[in-house]
mmCIF file of C-alpha atoms in Angstrom:
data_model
loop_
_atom_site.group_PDB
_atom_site.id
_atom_site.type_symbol
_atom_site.label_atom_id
_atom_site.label_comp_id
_atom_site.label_asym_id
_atom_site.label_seq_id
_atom_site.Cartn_x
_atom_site.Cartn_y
_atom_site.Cartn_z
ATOM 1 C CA UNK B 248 -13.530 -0.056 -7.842
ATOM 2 C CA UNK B 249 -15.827 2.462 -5.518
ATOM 3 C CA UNK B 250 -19.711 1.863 -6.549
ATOM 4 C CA UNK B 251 -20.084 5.752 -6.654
ATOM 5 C CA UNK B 252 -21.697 6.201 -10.086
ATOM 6 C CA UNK B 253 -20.242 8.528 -13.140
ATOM 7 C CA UNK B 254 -22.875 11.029 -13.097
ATOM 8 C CA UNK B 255 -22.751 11.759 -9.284
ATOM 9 C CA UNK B 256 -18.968 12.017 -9.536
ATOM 10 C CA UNK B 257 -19.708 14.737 -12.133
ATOM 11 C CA UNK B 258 -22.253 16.113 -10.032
ATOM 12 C CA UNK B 259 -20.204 16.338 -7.226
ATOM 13 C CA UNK B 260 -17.587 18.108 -9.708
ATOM 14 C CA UNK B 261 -19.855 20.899 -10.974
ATOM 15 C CA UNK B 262 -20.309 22.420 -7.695
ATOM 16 C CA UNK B 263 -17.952 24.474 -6.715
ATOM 17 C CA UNK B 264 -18.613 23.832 -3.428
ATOM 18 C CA UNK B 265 -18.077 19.724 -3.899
ATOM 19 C CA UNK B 266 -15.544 19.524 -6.643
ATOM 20 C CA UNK B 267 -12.428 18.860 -4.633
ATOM 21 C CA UNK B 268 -14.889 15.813 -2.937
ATOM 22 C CA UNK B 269 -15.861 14.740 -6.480
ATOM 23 C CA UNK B 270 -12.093 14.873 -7.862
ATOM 24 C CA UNK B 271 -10.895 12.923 -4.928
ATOM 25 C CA UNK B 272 -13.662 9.937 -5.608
ATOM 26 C CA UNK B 273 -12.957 10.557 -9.663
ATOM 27 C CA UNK B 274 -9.361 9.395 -8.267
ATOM 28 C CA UNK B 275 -10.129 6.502 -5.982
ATOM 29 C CA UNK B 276 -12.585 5.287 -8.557
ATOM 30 C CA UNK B 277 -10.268 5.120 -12.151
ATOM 31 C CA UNK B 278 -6.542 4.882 -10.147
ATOM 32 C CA UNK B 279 -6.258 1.418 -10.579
ATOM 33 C CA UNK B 280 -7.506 0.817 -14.048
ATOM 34 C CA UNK B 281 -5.181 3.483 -15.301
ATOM 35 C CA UNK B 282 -2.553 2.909 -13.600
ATOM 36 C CA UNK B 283 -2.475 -0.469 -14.722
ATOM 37 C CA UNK B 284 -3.275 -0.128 -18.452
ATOM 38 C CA UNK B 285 -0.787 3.054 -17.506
ATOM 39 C CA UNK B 286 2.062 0.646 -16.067
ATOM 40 C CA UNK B 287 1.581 -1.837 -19.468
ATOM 41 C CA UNK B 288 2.175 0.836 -21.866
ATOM 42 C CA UNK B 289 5.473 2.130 -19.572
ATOM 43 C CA UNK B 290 6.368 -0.744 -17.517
ATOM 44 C CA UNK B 291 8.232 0.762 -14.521
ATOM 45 C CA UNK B 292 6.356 1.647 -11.801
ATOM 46 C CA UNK B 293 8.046 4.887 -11.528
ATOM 47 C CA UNK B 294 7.594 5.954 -14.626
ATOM 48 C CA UNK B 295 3.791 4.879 -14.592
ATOM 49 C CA UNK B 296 3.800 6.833 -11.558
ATOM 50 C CA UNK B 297 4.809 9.924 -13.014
ATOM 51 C CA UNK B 298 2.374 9.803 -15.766
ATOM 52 C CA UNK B 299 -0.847 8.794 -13.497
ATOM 53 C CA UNK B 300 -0.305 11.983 -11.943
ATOM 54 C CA UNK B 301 0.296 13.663 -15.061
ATOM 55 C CA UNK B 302 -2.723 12.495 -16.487
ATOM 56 C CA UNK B 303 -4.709 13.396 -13.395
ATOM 57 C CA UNK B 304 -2.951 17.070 -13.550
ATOM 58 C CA UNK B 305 -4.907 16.890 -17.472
ATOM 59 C CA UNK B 306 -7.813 15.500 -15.543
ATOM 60 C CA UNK B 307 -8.421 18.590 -13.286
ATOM 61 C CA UNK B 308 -7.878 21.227 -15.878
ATOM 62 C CA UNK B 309 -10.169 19.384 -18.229
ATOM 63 C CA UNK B 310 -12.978 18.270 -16.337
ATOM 64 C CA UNK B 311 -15.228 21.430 -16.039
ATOM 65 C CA UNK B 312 -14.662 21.359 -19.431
ATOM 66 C CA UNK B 313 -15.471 17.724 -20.504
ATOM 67 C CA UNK B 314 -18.851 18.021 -22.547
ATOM 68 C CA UNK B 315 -20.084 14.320 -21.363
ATOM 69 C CA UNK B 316 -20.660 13.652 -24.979
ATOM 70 C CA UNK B 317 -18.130 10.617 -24.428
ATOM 71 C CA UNK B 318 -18.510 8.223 -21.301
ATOM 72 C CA UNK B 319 -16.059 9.564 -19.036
ATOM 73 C CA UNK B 320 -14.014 6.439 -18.300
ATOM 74 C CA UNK B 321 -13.227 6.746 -22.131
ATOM 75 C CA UNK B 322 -12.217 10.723 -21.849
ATOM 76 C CA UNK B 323 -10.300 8.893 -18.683
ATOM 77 C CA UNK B 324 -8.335 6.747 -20.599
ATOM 78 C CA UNK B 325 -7.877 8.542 -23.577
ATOM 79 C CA UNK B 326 -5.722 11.477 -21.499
ATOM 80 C CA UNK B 327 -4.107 8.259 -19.640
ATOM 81 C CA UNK B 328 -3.152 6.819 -23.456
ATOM 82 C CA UNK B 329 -2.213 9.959 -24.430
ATOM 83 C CA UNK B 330 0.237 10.922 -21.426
ATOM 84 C CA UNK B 331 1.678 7.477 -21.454
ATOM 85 C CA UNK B 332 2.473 7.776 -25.067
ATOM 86 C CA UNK B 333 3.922 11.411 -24.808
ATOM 87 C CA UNK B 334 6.004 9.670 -22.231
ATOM 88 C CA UNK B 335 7.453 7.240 -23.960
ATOM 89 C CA UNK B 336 8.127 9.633 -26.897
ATOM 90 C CA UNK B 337 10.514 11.717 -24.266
ATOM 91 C CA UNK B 338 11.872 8.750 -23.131
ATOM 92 C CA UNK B 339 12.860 6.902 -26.500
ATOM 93 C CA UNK B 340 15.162 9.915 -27.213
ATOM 94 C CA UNK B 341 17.358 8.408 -23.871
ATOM 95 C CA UNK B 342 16.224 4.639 -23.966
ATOM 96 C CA UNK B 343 15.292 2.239 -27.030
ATOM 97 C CA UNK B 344 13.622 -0.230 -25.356
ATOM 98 C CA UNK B 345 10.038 1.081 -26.848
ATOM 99 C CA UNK B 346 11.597 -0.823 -29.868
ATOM 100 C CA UNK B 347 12.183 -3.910 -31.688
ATOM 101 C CA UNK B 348 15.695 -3.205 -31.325
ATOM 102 C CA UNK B 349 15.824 -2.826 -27.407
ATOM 103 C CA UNK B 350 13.627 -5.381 -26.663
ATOM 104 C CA UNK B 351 16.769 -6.888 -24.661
ATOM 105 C CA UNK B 352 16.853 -3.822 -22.498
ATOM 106 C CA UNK B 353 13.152 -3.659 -21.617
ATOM 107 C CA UNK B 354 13.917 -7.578 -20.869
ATOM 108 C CA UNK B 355 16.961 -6.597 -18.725
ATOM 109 C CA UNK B 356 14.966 -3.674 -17.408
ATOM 110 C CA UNK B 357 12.251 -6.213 -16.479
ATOM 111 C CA UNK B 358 13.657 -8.485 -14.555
ATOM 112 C CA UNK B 359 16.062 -5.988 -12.572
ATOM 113 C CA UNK B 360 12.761 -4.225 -11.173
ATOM 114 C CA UNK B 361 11.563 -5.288 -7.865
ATOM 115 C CA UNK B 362 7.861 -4.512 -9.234
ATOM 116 C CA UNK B 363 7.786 -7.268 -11.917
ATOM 117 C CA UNK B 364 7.082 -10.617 -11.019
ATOM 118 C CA UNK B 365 6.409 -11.770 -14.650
ATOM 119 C CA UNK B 366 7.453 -15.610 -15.506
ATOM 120 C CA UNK B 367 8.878 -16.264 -18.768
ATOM 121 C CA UNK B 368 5.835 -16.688 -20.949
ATOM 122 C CA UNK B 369 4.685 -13.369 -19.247
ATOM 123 C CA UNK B 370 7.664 -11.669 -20.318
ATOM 124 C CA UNK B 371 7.689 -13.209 -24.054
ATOM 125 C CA UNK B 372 4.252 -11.600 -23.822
ATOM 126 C CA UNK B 373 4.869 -8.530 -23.580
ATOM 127 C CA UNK B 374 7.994 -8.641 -25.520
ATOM 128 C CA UNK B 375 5.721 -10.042 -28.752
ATOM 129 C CA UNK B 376 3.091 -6.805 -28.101
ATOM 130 C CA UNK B 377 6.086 -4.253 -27.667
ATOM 131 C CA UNK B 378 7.286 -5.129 -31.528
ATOM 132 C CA UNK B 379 3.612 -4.846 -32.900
ATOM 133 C CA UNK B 380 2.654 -1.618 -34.631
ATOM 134 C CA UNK B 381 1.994 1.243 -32.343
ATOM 135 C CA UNK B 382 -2.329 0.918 -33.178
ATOM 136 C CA UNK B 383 -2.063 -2.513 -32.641
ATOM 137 C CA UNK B 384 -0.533 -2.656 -29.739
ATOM 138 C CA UNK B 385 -2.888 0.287 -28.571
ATOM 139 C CA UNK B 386 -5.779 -1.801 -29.591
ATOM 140 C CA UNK B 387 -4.459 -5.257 -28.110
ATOM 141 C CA UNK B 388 -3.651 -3.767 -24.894
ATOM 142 C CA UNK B 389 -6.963 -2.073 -24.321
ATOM 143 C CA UNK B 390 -9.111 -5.318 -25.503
ATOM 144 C CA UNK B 391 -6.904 -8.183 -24.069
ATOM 145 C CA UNK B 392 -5.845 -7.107 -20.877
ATOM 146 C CA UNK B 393 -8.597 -4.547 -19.890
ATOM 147 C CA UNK B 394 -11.542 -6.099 -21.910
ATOM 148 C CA UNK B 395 -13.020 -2.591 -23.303
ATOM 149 C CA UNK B 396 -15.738 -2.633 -25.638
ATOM 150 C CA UNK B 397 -15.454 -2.181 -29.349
ATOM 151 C CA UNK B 398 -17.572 1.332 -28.918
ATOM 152 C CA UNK B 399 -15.201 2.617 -26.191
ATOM 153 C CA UNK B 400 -12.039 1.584 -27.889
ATOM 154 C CA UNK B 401 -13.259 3.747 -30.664
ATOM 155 C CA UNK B 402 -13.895 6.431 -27.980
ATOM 156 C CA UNK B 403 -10.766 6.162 -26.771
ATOM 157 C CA UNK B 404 -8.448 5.483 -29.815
ATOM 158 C CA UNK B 405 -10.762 7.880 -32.100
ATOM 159 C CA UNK B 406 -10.912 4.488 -34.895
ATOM 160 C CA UNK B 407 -13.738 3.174 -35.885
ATOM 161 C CA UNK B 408 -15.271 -0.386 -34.857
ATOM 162 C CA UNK B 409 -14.229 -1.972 -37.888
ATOM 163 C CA UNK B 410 -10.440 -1.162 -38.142
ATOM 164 C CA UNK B 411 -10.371 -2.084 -34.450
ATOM 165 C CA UNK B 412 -11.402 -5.543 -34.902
ATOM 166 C CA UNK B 413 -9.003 -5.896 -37.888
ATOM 167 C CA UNK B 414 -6.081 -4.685 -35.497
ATOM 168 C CA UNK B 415 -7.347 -6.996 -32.732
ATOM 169 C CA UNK B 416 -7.109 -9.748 -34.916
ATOM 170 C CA UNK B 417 -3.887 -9.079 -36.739
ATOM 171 C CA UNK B 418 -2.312 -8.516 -33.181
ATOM 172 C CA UNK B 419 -3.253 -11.929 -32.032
ATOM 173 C CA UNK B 420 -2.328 -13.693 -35.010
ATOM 174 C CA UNK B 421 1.073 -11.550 -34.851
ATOM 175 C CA UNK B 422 1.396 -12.203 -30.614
ATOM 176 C CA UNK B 423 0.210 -15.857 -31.251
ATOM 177 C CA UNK B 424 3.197 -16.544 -34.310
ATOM 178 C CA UNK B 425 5.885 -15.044 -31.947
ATOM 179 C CA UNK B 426 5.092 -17.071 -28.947
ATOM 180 C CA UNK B 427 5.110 -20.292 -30.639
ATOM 181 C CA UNK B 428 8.123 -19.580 -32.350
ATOM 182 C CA UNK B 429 10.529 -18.213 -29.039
ATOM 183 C CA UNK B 430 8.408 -20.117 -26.257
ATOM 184 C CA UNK B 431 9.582 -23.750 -26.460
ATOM 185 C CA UNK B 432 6.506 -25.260 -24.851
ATOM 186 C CA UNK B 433 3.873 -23.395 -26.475
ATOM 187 C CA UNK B 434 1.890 -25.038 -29.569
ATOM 188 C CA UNK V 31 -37.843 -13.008 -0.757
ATOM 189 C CA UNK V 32 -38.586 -9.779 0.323
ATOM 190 C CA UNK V 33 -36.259 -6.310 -0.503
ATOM 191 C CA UNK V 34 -34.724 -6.367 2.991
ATOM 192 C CA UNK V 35 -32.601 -9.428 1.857
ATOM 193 C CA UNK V 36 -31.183 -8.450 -1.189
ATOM 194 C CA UNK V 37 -27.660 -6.028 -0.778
ATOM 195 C CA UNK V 38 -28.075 -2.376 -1.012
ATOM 196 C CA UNK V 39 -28.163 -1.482 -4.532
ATOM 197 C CA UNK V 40 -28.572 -4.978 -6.209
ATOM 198 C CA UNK V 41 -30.788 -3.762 -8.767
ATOM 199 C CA UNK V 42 -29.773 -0.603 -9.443
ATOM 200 C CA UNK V 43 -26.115 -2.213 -10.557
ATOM 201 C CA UNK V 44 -27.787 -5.547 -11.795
ATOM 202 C CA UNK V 45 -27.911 -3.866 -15.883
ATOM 203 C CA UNK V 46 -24.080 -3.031 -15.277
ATOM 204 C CA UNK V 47 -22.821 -6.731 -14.045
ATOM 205 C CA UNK V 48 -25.193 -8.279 -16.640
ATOM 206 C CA UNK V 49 -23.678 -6.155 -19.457
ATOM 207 C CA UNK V 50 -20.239 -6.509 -18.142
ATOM 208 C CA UNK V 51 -20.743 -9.916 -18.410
ATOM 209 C CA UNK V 52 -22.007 -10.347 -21.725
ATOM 210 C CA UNK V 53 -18.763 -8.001 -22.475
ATOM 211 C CA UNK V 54 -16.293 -10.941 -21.039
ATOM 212 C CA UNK V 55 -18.422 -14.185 -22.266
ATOM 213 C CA UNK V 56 -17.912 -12.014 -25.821
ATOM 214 C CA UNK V 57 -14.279 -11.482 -25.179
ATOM 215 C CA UNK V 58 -13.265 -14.919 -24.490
ATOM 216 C CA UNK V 59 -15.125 -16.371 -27.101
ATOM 217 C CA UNK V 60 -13.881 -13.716 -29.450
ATOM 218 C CA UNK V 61 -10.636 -14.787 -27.919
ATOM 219 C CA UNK V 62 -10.889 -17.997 -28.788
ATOM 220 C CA UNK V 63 -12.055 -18.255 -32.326
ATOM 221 C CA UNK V 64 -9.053 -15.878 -32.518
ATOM 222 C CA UNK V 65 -5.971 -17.405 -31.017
ATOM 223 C CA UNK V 66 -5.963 -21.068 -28.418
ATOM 224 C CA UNK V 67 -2.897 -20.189 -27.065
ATOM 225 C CA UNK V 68 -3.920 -16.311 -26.373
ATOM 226 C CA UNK V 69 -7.580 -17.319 -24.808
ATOM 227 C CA UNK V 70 -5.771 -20.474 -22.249
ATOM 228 C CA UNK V 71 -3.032 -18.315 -21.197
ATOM 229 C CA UNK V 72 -3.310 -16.915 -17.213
ATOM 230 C CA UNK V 73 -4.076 -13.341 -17.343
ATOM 231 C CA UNK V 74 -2.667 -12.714 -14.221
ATOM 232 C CA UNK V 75 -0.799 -9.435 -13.547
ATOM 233 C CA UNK V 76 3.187 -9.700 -13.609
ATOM 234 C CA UNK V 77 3.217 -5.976 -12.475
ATOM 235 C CA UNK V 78 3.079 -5.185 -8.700
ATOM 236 C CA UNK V 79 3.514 -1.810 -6.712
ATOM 237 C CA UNK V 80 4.968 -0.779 -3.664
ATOM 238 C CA UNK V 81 2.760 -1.296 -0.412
ATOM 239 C CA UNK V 82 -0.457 1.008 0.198
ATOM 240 C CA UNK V 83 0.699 2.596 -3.283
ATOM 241 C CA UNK V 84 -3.146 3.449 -4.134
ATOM 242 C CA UNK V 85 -3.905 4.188 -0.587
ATOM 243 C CA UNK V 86 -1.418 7.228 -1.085
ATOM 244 C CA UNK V 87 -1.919 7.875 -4.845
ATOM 245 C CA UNK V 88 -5.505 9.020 -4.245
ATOM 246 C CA UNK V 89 -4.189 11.097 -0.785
ATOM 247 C CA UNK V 90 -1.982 13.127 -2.742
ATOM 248 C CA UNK V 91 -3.169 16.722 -3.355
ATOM 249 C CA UNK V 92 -4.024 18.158 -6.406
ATOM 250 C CA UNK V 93 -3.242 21.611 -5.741
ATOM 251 C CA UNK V 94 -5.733 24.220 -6.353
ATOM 252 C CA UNK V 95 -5.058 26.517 -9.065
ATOM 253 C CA UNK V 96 -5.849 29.649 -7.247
ATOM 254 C CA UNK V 97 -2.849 29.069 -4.951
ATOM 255 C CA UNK V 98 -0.337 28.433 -7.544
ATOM 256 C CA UNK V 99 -1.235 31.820 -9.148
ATOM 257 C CA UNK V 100 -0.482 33.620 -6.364
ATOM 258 C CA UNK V 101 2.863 32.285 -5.661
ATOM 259 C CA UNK V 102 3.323 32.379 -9.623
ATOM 260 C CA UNK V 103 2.382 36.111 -9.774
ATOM 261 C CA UNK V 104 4.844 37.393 -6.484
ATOM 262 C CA UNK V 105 7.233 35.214 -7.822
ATOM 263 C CA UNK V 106 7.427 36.273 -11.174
ATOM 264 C CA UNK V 107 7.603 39.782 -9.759
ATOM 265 C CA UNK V 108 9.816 39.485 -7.612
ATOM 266 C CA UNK V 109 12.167 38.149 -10.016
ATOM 267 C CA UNK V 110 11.641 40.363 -12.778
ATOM 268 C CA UNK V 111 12.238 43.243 -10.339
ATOM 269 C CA UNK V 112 15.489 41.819 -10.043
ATOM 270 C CA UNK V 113 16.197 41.370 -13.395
ATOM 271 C CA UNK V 114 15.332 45.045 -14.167
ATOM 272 C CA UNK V 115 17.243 46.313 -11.430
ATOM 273 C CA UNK V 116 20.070 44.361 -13.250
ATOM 274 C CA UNK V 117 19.638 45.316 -16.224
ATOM 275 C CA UNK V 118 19.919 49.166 -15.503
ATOM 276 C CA UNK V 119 22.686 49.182 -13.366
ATOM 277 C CA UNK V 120 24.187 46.511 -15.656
ATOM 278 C CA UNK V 121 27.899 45.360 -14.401
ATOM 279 C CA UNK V 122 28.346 47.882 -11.737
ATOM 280 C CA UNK V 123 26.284 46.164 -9.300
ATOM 281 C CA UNK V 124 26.942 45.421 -6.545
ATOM 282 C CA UNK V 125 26.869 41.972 -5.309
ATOM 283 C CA UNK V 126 24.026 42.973 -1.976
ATOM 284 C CA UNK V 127 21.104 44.375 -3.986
ATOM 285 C CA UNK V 128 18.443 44.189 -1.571
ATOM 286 C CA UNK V 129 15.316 44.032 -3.478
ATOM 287 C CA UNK V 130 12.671 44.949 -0.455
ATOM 288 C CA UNK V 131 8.598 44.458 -0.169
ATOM 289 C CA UNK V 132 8.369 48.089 -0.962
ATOM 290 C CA UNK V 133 10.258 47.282 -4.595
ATOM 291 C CA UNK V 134 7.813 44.868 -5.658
ATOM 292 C CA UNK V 135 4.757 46.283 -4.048
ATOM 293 C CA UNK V 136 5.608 49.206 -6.538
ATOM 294 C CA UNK V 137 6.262 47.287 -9.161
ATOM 295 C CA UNK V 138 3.340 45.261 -9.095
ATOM 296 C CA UNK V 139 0.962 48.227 -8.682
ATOM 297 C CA UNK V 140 3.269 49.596 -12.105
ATOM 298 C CA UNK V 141 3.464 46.637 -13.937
ATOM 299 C CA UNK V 142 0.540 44.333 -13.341
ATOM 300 C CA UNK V 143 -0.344 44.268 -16.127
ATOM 301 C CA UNK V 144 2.507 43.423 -17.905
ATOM 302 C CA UNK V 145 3.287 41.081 -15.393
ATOM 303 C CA UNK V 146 1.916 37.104 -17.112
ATOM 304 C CA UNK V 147 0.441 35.177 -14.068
ATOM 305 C CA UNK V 148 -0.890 32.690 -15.318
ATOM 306 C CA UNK V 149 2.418 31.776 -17.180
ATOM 307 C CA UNK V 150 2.952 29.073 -14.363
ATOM 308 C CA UNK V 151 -0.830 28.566 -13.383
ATOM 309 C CA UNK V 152 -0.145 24.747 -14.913
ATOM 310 C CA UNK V 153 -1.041 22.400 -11.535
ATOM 311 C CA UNK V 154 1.095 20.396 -9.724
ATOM 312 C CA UNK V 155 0.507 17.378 -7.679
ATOM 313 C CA UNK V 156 1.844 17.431 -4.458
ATOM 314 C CA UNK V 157 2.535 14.671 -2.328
ATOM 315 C CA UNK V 158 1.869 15.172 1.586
ATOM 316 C CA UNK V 159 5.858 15.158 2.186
ATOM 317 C CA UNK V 160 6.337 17.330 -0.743
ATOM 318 C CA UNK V 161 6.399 20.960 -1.120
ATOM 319 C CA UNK V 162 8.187 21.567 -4.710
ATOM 320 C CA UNK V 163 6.122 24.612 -5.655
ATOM 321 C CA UNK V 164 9.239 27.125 -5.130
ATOM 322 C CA UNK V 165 11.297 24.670 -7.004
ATOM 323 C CA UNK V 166 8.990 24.028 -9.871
ATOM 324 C CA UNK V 167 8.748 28.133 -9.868
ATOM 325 C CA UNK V 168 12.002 28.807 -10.027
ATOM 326 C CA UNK V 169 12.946 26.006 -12.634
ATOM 327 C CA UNK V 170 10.356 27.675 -14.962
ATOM 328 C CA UNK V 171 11.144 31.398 -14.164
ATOM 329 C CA UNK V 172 15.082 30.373 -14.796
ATOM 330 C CA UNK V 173 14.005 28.594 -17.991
ATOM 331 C CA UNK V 174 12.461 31.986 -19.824
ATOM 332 C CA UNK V 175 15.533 34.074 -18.903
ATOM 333 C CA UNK V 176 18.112 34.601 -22.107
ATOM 334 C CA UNK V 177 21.628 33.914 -21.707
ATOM 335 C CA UNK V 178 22.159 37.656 -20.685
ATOM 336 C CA UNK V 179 20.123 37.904 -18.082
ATOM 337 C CA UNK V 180 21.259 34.367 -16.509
ATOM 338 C CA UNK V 181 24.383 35.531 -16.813
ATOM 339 C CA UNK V 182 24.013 38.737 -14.917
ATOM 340 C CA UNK V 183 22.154 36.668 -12.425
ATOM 341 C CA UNK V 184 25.318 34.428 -11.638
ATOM 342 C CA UNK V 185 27.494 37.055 -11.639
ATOM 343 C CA UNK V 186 24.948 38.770 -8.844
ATOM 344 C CA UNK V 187 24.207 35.513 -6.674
#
C-alpha cells in the first residue's frame, strides 16, 4: 500500500487543479484491499473486476461530496460492499451459486478458474461462509480476512459494535461446526 | 542514534504500525478464544489475478465527466433529430435521410433546452485499448426509445 496519507489524497482531490493526481493515488492506494475483499464477496476475477471499477465510477462522483465525517477507507469499502452486493443480486437472477443450494456450482466454478489456487480446506472455507447469513458473512469477511476494527466495521456495515461481535462470533462457531463436520482431518 | 539513521518517515507512521498492531495481536487472540481451528488455519490467499493486473487497474482512465457530456449532448441530438424527422414524415420515408450539421446545429440552438444532457453524464472507465463511449451512448439512447420509434428506426437503417 502507497505511504501517501488520507488527508493529502483528499487534499490533492479538492483542487481542481490536482484532483485527477489525487484520484489516481486514491486508486493505487485502496486497489488491492478492495479488490480483494471485492474478489471474496464475488469470487471470479472478472466479475470482481467489473465491480472494482464500478465502485471506483461511485468513487469519483462521490468524492467531492464525501463529508470526511467517516474515515475514508470505510466510505471506501462501504461503496466496494455495496457494489459487490448489488452484483451479486443481478447475478443470482442467472446463477445460484450465492446460495446454499449452489454451493456445488460455486465449487465447480472454483476449481474451473485459472485464478483460484485454493486447496481443499480453502475451498470448504469459503463454502461454510457462503451458507452463513448475509450480515454474518459481511461481518466475518471484513474481520477474518481483512482484520478491520470493530469501529470501522460499524462504519462500514452501519451496525453497531455490539451486534458485530455477536455476528463475529456466531459466524465462527457456525464456520468452525461445518469444517469439522465435511473436512475429515480437522478436529 | 542520530535522525539521519532512522528511514524517512519512521515516526510520523510509528502511531499507525503500533495501532495496527495492537489491532492484529487483538484479532488473533480474539480469534482464538473464539474458534482453534479458525485462529491455526493459513490465511493465505487462494485467489490470484492475471499478471501486472494492478499495474493496469490503476492506469485505466476514469473519464472526465465534462467529456462525456459533450458527446452525450450531440449525441442525443443528433438522434432525436432523427427520430423527429421520422416521426413527421412517418412511413413515407425514404430509406437516405441525410440528417446534416446544419439539422442539428438548428435543432440544438431550438431545442436545448429540451434536450437532457446530462441523461448519460454517468462515467465510464475506460481502459487504454478501449474506446466504448459511442457504444455505451448508443446502448442507452436505443434503450429510452418506445417500440414505435425503434421500429421506425429499423425500418429506416
Amino acid at each position: 500500500m502507497e505511504k501517501i496519507s488520507d488527508n493529502k489524497i483528499l487534499e490533492l482531490i479538492d483542487n481542481e487543479v490536482t484532483f485527477d493526481e489525487g484520484l489516481k493515488k486514491l486508486i493505487v492506494k485502496y486497489q488491492e484491499p478492495l479488490y480483494w475483499h471485492i474478489r471474496r464477496m464475488v469470487h471470479v476475477h472478472e466479475d470482481a473486476d467489473d465491480v472494482i471499477q464500478n465502485a471506483f465510477i461511485k468513487v469519483y462522483r462521490g468524492i467531492k461530496k464525501f463529508k470526511k465525517e467517516s474515515k475514508l477507507y470505510t466510505w471506501l469499502y462501504r461503496i466496494a460492499t455495496n457494489e459487490a452486493i448489488t452484483f451479486i443480486n443481478k447475478k443470482k437472477r442467472n446463477s445460484n451459486y450465492y446460495s446454499e443450494d449452489g454451493i456445488s456450482d460455486l465449487e465447480n466454478t472454483l476449481k474451473a478458474d485459472e485464478y483460484f489456487d485454493g486447496d481443499e480446506i480453502q475451498i470448504a472455507l469459503i463454502r461454510a461462509i457462503e451458507i452463513l447469513p448475509k450480515r454474518q458473512k459481511q461481518v466475518f469477511r471484513l474481520r477474518y480476512y481483512d482484520e478491520m476494527s470493530y469501529k470501522d466495521m460499524a462504519e462500514v456495515l452501519e451496525i453497531s459494535v455490539g451486534s458485530l461481535k455477536a455476528s463475529y462470533h456466531h459466524a465462527i462457531q457456525k464456520i468452525e461446526t461445518y469444517l469439522i463436520d465435511n473436512i475429515d482431518y480437522v478436529q | 542514534m542520530s535522525n539521519k539513521e532512522l528511514p524517512d518517515d519512521f515516526f510520523k507512521n510509528l502511531p499507525d504500525r503500533i495501532i495496527s498492531r495492537i489491532s492484529k495481536e487483538e484479532h488473533s487472540q480474539e480469534l482464538l478464544s473464539h474458534s482453534k481451528i479458525l485462529a491455526t488455519l493459513p490465511r493465505d490467499n487462494p485467489y490470484t489475478v492475471p499478471p501486472e493486473y494492478f499495474e493496469r487497474l490503476a492506469n485505466r482512465k476514469i473519464t472526465n465527466p465534462r467529456v462525456i457530456k459533450m458527446w452525450t449532448g450531440i449525441t442525443s441530438i443528433a438522434a432525436t433529430v432523427l427520430i423527429m424527422v421520422l416521426i413527421i414524415t412517418g412511413n413515407s420515408v425514404e430509406s437516405d435521410i441525410i440528417i446534416t450539421d446544419d439539422d442539428i446545429l438548428t435543432y440544438y440552438e431550438d431545442n436545448v433546452q429540451e434536450v437532457d444532457a446530462y441523461m448519460l453524464s454517468d462515467l465510464i472507465v475506460m481502459n487504454e485499448e478501449e474506446t466504448l463511449i459511442e457504444e455505451y451512448i448508443l446502448e442507452e439512447i436505443i434503450s429510452d426509445l418506445s417500440d414505435e420509434e425503434l421500429e421506425l428506426l429499423n425500418q429506416t437503417l
